[in-house]
Tab-separated table of N, CA and C and ligand atoms in Angstrom:
chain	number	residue	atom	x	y	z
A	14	UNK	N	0.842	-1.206	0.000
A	14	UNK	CA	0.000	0.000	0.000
A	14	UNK	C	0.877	1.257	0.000
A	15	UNK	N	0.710	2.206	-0.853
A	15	UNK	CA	1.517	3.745	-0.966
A	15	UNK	C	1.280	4.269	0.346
A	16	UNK	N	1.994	4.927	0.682
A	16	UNK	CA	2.189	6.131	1.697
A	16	UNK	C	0.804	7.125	1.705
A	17	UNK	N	0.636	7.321	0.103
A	17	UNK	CA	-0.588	8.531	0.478
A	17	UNK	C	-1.786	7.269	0.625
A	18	UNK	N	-2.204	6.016	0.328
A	18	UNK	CA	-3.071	5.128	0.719
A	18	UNK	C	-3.223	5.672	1.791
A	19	UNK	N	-2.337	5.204	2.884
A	19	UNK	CA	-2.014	4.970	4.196
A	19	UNK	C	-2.546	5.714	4.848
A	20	UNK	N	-2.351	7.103	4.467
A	20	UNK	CA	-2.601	8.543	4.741
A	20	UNK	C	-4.166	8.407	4.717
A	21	UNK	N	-4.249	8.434	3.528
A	21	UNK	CA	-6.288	8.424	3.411
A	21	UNK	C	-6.619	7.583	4.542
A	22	UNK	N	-6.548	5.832	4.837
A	22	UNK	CA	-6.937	5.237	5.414
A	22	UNK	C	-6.927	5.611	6.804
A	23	UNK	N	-5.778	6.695	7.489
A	23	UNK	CA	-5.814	6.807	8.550
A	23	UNK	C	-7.077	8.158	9.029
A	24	UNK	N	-6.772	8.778	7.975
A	24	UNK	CA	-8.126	9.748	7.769
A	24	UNK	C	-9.342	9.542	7.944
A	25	UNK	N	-9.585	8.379	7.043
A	25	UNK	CA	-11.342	7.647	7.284
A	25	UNK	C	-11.366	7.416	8.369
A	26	UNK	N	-10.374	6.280	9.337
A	26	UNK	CA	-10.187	6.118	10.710
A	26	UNK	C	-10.711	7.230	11.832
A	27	UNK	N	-9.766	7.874	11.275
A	27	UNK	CA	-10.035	9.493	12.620
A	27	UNK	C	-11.178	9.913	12.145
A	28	UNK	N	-11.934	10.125	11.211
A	28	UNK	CA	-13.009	11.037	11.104
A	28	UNK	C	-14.410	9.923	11.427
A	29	UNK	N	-13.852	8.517	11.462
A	29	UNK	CA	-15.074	7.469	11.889
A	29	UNK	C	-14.757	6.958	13.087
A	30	UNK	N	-14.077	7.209	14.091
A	30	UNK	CA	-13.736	7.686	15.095
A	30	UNK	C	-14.081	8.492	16.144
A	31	UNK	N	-13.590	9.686	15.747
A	31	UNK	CA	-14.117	11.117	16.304
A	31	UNK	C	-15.246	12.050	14.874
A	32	UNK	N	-16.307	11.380	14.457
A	32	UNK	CA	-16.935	12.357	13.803
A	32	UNK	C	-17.558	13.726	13.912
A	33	UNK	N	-17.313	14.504	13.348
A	33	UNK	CA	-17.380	15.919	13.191
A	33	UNK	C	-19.326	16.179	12.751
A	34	UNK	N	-19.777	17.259	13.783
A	34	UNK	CA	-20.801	17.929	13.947
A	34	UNK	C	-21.902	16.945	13.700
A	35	UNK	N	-21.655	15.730	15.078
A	35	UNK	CA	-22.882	15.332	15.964
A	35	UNK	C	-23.780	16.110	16.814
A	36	UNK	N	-24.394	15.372	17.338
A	36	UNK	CA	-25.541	16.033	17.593
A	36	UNK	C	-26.805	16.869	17.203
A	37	UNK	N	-27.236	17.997	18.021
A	37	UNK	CA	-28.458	18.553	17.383
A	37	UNK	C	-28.383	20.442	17.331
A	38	UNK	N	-29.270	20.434	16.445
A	38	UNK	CA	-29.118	21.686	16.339
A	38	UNK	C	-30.926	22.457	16.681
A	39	UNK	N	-30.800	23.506	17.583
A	39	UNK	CA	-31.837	24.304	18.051
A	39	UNK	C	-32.904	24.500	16.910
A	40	UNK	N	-32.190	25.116	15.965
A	40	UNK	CA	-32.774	25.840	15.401
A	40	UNK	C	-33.196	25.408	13.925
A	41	UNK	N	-32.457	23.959	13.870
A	41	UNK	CA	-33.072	23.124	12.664
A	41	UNK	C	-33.894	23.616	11.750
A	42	UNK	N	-33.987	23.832	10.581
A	42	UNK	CA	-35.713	23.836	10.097
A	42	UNK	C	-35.563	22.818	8.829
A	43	UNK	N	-34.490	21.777	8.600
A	43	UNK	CA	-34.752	20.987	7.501
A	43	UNK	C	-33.716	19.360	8.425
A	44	UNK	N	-34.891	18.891	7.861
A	44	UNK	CA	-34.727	17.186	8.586
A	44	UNK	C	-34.653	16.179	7.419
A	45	UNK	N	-33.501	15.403	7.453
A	45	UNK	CA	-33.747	14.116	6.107
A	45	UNK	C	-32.851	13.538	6.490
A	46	UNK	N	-33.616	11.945	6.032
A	46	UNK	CA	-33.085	10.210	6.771
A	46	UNK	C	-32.108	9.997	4.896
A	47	UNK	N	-31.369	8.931	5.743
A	47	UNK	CA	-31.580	8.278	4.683
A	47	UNK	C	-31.379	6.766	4.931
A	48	UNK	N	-30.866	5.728	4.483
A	48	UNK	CA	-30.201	4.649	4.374
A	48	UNK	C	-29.667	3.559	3.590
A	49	UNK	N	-28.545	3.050	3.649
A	49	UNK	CA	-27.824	2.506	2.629
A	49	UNK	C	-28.339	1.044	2.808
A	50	UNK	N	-28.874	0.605	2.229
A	50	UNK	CA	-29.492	-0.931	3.116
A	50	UNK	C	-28.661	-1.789	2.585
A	51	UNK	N	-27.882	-2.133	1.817
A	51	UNK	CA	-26.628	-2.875	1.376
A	51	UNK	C	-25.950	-3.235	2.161
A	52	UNK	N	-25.693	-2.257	3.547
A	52	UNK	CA	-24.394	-2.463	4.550
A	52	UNK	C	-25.195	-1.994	5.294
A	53	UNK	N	-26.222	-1.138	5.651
A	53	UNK	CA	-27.092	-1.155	6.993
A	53	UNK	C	-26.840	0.396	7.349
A	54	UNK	N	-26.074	1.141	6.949
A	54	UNK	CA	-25.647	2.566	6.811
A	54	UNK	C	-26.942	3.393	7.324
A	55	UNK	N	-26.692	4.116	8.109
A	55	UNK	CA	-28.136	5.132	8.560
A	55	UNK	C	-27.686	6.849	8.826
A	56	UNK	N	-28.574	7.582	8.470
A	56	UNK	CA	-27.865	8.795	8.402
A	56	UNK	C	-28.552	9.893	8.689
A	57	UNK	N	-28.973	10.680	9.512
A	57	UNK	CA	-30.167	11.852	9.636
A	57	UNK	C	-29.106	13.012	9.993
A	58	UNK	N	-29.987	13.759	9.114
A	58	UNK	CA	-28.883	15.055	9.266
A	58	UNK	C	-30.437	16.313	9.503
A	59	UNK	N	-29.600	17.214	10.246
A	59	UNK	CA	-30.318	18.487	10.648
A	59	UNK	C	-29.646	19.314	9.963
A	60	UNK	N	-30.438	20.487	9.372
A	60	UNK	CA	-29.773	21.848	8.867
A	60	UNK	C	-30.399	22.755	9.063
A	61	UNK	N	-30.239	24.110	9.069
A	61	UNK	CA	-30.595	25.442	9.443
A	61	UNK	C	-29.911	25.780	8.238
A	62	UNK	N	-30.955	26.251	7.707
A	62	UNK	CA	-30.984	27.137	6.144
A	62	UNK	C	-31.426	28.329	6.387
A	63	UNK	N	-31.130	29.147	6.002
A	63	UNK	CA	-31.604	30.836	5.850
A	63	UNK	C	-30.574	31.271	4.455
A	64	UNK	N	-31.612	32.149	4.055
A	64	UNK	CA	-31.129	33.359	3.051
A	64	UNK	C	-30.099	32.186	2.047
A	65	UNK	N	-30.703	31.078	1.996
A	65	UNK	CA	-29.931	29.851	1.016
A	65	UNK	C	-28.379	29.940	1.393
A	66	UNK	N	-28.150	30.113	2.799
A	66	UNK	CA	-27.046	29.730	3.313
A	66	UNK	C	-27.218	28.833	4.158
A	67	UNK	N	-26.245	27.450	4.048
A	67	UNK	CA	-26.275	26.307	5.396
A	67	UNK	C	-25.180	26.853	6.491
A	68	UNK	N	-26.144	27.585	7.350
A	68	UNK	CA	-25.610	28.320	8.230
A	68	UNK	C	-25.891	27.128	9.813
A	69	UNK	N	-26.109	25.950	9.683
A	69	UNK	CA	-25.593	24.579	10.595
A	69	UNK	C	-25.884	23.426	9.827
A	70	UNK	N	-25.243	22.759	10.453
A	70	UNK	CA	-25.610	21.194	9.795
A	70	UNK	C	-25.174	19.902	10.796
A	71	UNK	N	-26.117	19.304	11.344
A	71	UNK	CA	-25.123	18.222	12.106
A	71	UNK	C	-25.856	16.939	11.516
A	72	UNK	N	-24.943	16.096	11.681
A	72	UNK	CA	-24.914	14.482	10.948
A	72	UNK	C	-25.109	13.231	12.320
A	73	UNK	N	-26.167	12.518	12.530
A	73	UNK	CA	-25.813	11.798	13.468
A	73	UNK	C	-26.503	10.472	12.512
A	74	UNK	N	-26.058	9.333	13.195
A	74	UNK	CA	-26.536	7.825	12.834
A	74	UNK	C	-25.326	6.763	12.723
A	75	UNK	N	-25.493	5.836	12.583
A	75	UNK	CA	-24.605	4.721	12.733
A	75	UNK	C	-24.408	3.576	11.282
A	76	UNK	N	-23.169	3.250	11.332
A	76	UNK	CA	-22.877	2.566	9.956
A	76	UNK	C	-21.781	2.056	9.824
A	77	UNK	N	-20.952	1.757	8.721
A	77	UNK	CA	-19.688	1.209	8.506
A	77	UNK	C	-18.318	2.374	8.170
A	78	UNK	N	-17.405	2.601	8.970
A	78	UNK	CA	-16.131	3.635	8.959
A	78	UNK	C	-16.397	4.594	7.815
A	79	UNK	N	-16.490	4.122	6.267
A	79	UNK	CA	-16.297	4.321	5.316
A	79	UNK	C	-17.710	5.602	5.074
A	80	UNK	N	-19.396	5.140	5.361
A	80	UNK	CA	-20.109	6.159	6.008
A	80	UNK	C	-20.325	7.013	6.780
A	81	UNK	N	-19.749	6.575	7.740
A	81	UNK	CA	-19.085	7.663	9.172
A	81	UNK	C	-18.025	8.861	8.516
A	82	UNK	N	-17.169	8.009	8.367
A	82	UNK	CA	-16.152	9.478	7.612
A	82	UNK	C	-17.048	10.464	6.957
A	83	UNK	N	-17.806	10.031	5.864
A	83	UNK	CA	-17.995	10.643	4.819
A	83	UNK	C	-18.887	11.722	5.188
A	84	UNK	N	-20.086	10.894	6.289
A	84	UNK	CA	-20.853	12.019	6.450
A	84	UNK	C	-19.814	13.222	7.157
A	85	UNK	N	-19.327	12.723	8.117
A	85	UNK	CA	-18.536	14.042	9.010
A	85	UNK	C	-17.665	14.619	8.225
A	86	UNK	N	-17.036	14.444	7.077
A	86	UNK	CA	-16.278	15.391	5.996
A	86	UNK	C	-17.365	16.308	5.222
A	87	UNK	N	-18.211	15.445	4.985
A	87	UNK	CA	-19.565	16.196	4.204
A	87	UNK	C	-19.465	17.580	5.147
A	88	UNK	N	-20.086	17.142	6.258
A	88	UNK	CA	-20.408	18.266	7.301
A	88	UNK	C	-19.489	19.482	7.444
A	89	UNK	N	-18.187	18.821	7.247
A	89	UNK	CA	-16.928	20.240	7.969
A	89	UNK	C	-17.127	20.568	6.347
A	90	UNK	N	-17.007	20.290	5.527
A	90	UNK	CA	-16.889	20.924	4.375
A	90	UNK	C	-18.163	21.870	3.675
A	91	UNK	N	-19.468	21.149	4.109
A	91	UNK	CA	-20.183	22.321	3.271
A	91	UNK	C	-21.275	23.132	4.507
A	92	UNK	N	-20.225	23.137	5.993
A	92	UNK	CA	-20.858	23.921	6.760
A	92	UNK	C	-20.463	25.701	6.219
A	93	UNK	N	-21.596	26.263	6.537
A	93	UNK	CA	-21.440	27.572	6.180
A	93	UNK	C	-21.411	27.944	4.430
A	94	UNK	N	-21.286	26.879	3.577
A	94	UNK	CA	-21.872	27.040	1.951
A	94	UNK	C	-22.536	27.870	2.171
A	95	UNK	N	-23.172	28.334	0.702
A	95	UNK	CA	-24.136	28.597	-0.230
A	95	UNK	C	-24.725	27.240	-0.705
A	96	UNK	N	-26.043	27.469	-0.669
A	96	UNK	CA	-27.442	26.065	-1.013
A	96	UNK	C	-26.126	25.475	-2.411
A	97	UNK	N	-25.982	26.682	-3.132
A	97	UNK	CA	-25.358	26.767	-4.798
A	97	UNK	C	-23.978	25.962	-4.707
A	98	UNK	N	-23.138	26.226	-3.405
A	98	UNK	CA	-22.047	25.683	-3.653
A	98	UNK	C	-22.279	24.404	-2.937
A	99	UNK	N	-22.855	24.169	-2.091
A	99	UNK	CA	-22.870	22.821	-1.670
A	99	UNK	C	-23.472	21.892	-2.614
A	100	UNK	N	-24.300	22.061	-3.157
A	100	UNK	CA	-24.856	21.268	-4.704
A	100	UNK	C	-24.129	21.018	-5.616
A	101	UNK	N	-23.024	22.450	-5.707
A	101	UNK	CA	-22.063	22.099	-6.537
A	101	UNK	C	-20.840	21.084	-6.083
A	102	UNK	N	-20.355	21.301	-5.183
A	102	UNK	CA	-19.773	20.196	-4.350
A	102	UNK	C	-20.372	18.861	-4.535
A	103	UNK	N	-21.784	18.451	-4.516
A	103	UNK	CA	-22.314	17.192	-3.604
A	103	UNK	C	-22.035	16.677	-5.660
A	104	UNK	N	-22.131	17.307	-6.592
A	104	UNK	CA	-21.927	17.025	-7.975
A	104	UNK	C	-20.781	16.030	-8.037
A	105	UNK	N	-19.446	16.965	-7.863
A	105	UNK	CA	-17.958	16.764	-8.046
A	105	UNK	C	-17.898	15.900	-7.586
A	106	UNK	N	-18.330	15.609	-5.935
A	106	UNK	CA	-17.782	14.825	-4.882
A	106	UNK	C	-18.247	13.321	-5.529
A	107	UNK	N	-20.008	13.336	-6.095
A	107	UNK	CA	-20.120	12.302	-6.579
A	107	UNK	C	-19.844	11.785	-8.159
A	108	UNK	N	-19.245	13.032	-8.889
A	108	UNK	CA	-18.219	12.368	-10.152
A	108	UNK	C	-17.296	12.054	-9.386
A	109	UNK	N	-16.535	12.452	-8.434
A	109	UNK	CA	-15.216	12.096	-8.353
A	109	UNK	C	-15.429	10.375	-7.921
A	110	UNK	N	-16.264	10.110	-6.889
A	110	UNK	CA	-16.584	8.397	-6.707
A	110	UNK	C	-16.802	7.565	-7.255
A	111	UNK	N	-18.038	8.056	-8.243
A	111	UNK	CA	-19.010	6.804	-9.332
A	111	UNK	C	-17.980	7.154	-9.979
A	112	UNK	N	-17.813	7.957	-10.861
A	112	UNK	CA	-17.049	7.827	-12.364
A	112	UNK	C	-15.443	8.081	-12.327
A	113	UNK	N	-15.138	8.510	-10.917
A	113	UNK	CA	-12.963	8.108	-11.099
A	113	UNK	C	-13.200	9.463	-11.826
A	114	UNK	N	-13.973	10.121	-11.527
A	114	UNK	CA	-13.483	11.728	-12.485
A	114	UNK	C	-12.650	12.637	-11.639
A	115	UNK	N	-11.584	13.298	-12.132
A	115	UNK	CA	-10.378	13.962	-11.719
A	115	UNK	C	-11.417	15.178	-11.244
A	116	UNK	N	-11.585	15.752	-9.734
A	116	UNK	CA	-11.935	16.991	-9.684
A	116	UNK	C	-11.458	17.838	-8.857
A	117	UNK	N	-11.392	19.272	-9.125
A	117	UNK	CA	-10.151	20.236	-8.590
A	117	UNK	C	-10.855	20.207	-7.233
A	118	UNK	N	-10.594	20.300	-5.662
A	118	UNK	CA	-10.905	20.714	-4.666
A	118	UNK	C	-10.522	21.196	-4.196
A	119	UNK	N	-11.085	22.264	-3.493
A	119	UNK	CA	-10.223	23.718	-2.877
A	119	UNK	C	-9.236	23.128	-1.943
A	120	UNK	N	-8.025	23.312	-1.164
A	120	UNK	CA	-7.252	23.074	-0.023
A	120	UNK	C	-8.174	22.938	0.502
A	121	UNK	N	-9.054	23.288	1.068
A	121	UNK	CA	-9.440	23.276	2.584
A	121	UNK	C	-10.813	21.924	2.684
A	122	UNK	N	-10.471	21.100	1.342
A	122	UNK	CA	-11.747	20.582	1.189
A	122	UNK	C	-10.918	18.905	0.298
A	123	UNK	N	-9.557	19.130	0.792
A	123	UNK	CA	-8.472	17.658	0.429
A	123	UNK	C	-8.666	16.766	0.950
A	124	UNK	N	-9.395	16.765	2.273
A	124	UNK	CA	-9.603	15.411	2.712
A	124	UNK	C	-10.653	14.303	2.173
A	125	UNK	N	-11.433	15.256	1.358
A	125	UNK	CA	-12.853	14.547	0.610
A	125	UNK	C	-11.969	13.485	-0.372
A	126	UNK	N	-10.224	13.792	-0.856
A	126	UNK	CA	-9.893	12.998	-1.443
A	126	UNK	C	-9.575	11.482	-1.181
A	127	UNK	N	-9.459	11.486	0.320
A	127	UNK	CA	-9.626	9.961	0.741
A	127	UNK	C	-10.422	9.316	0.099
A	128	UNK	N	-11.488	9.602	-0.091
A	128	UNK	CA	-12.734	8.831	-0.101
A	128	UNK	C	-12.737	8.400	-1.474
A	129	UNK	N	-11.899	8.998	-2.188
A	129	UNK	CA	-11.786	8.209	-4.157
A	129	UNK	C	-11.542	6.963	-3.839
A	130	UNK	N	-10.784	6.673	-2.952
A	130	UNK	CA	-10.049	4.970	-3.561
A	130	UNK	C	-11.614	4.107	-3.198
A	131	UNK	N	-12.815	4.550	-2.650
A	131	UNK	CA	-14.128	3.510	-2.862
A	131	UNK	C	-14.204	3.071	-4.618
A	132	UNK	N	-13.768	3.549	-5.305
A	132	UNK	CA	-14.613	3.734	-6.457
A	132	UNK	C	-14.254	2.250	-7.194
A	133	UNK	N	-13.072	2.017	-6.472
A	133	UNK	CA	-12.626	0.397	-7.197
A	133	UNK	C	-13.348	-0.163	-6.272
A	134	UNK	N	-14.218	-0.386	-5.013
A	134	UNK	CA	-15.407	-1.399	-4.628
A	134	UNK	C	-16.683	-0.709	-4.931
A	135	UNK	N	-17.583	-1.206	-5.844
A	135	UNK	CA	-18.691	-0.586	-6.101
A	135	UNK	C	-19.458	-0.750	-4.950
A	136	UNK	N	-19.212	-1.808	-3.953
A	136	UNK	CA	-20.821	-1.853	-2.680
A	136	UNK	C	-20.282	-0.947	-1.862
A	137	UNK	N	-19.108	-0.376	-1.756
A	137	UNK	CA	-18.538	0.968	-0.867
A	137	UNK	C	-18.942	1.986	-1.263
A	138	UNK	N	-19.323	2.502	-2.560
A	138	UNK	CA	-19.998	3.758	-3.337
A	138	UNK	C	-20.701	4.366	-2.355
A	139	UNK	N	-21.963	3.226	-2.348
A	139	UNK	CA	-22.932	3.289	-1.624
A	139	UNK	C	-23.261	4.052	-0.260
A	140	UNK	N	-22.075	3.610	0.634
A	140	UNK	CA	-21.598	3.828	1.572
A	140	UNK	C	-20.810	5.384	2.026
A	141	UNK	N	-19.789	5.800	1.101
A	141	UNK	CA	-19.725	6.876	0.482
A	141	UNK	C	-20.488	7.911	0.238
A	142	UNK	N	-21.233	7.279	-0.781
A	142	UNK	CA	-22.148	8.681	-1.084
A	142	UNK	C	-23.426	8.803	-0.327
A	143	UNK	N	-23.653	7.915	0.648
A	143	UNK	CA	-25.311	8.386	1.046
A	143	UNK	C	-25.490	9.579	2.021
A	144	UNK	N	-24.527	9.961	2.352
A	144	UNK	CA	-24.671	11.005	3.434
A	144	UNK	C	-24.358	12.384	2.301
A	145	UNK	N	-24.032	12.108	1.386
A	145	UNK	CA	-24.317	13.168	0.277
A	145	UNK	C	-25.729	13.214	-0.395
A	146	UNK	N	-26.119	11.634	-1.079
A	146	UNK	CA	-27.326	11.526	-1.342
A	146	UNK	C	-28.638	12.127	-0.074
A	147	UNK	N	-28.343	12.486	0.228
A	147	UNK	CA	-29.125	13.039	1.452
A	147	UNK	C	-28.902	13.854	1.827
A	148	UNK	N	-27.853	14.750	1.447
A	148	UNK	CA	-27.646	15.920	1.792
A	148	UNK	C	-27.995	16.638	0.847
A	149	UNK	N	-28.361	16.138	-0.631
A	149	UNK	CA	-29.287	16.681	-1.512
A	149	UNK	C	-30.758	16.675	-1.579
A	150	UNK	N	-31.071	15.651	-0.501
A	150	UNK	CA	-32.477	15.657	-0.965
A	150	UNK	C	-33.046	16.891	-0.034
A	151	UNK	N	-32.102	17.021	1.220
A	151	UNK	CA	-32.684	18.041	2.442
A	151	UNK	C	-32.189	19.377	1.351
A	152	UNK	N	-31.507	19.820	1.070
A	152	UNK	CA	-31.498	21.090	0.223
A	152	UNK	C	-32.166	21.108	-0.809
A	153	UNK	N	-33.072	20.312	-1.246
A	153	UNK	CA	-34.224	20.148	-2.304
A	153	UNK	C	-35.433	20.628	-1.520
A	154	UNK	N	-35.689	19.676	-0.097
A	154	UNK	CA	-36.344	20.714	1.103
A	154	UNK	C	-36.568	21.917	1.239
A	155	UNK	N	-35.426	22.386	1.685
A	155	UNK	CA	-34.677	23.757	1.706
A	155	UNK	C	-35.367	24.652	0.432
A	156	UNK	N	-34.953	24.516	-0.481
A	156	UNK	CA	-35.755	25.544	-1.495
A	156	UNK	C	-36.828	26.067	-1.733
A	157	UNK	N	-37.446	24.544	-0.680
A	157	UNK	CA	-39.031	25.533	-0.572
A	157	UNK	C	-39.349	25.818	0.953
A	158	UNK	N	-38.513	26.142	1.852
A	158	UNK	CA	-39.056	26.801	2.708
A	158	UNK	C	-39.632	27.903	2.665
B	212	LIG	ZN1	-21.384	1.128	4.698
């Protein structure tokens, strides 16, 4: 296994580990489940939308490392977006998985690159992307508040 492997793998570890922005949020006004039933993956996320900014977001539920990470990277990364850029994100993030497509990510948003090497197990996709797949359907929510 390469060095930068290693690197990613220890990444998924720590972020399925210690995941980033559990719990709940006060002031919620958009709620959406989802689940990966392949591997048993479960995922409810809270957001506070205003003025089509995700101005909170927390991720809680239980699953396999590879879902855990993802949602809590999801979270640190498109907390504080625009509705516009997090959509645009949840795009890239899922060319970059399903289709191995090369996509530019800001520095502050490199760790989402761990998560490419799923794309050579297709039942890991799954796993991967559902805390995205669901983080689109609640900003589909969102638009019509
Ligand atoms: Zn899983």
């Amino acid at each position: 296994m390469s060095l930068q492997n290693e690197l990613y793998k220890e990444l998924i570890l720590e972020h399925s580990r210690n995941p980033s922005h559990r719990g709940h949020l006060d002031d919620a006004n958009v709620h959406e489940s989802g689940v990966n039933r392949s591997c048993g993956d479960e995922v409810e996320l809270e957001l506070f939308v205003k003025d089509a900014v995700i101005r909170g977001i927390r991720v809680n539920g239980n699953g396999c490392s590879i879902s855990m990470a993802s949602g809590s990277m999801m979270a640190e990364s498109v907390d504080g977006m625009t509705v516009e850029q997090a959509e645009q994100l949840i795009e890239n993030f899922k060319a970059m998985i399903t289709e191995g497509k090369a996509v530019e990510l800001p520095a502050e948003l490199e760790d989402l690159e761990a998560l490419q090497g799923v794309k050579r197990y297709p039942i890991r996709v799954k796993c991967a992307t559902l805390s995205w797949n669901t983080l689109e359907q609640a900003l589909k929510k969102a638009a019509s508040l």
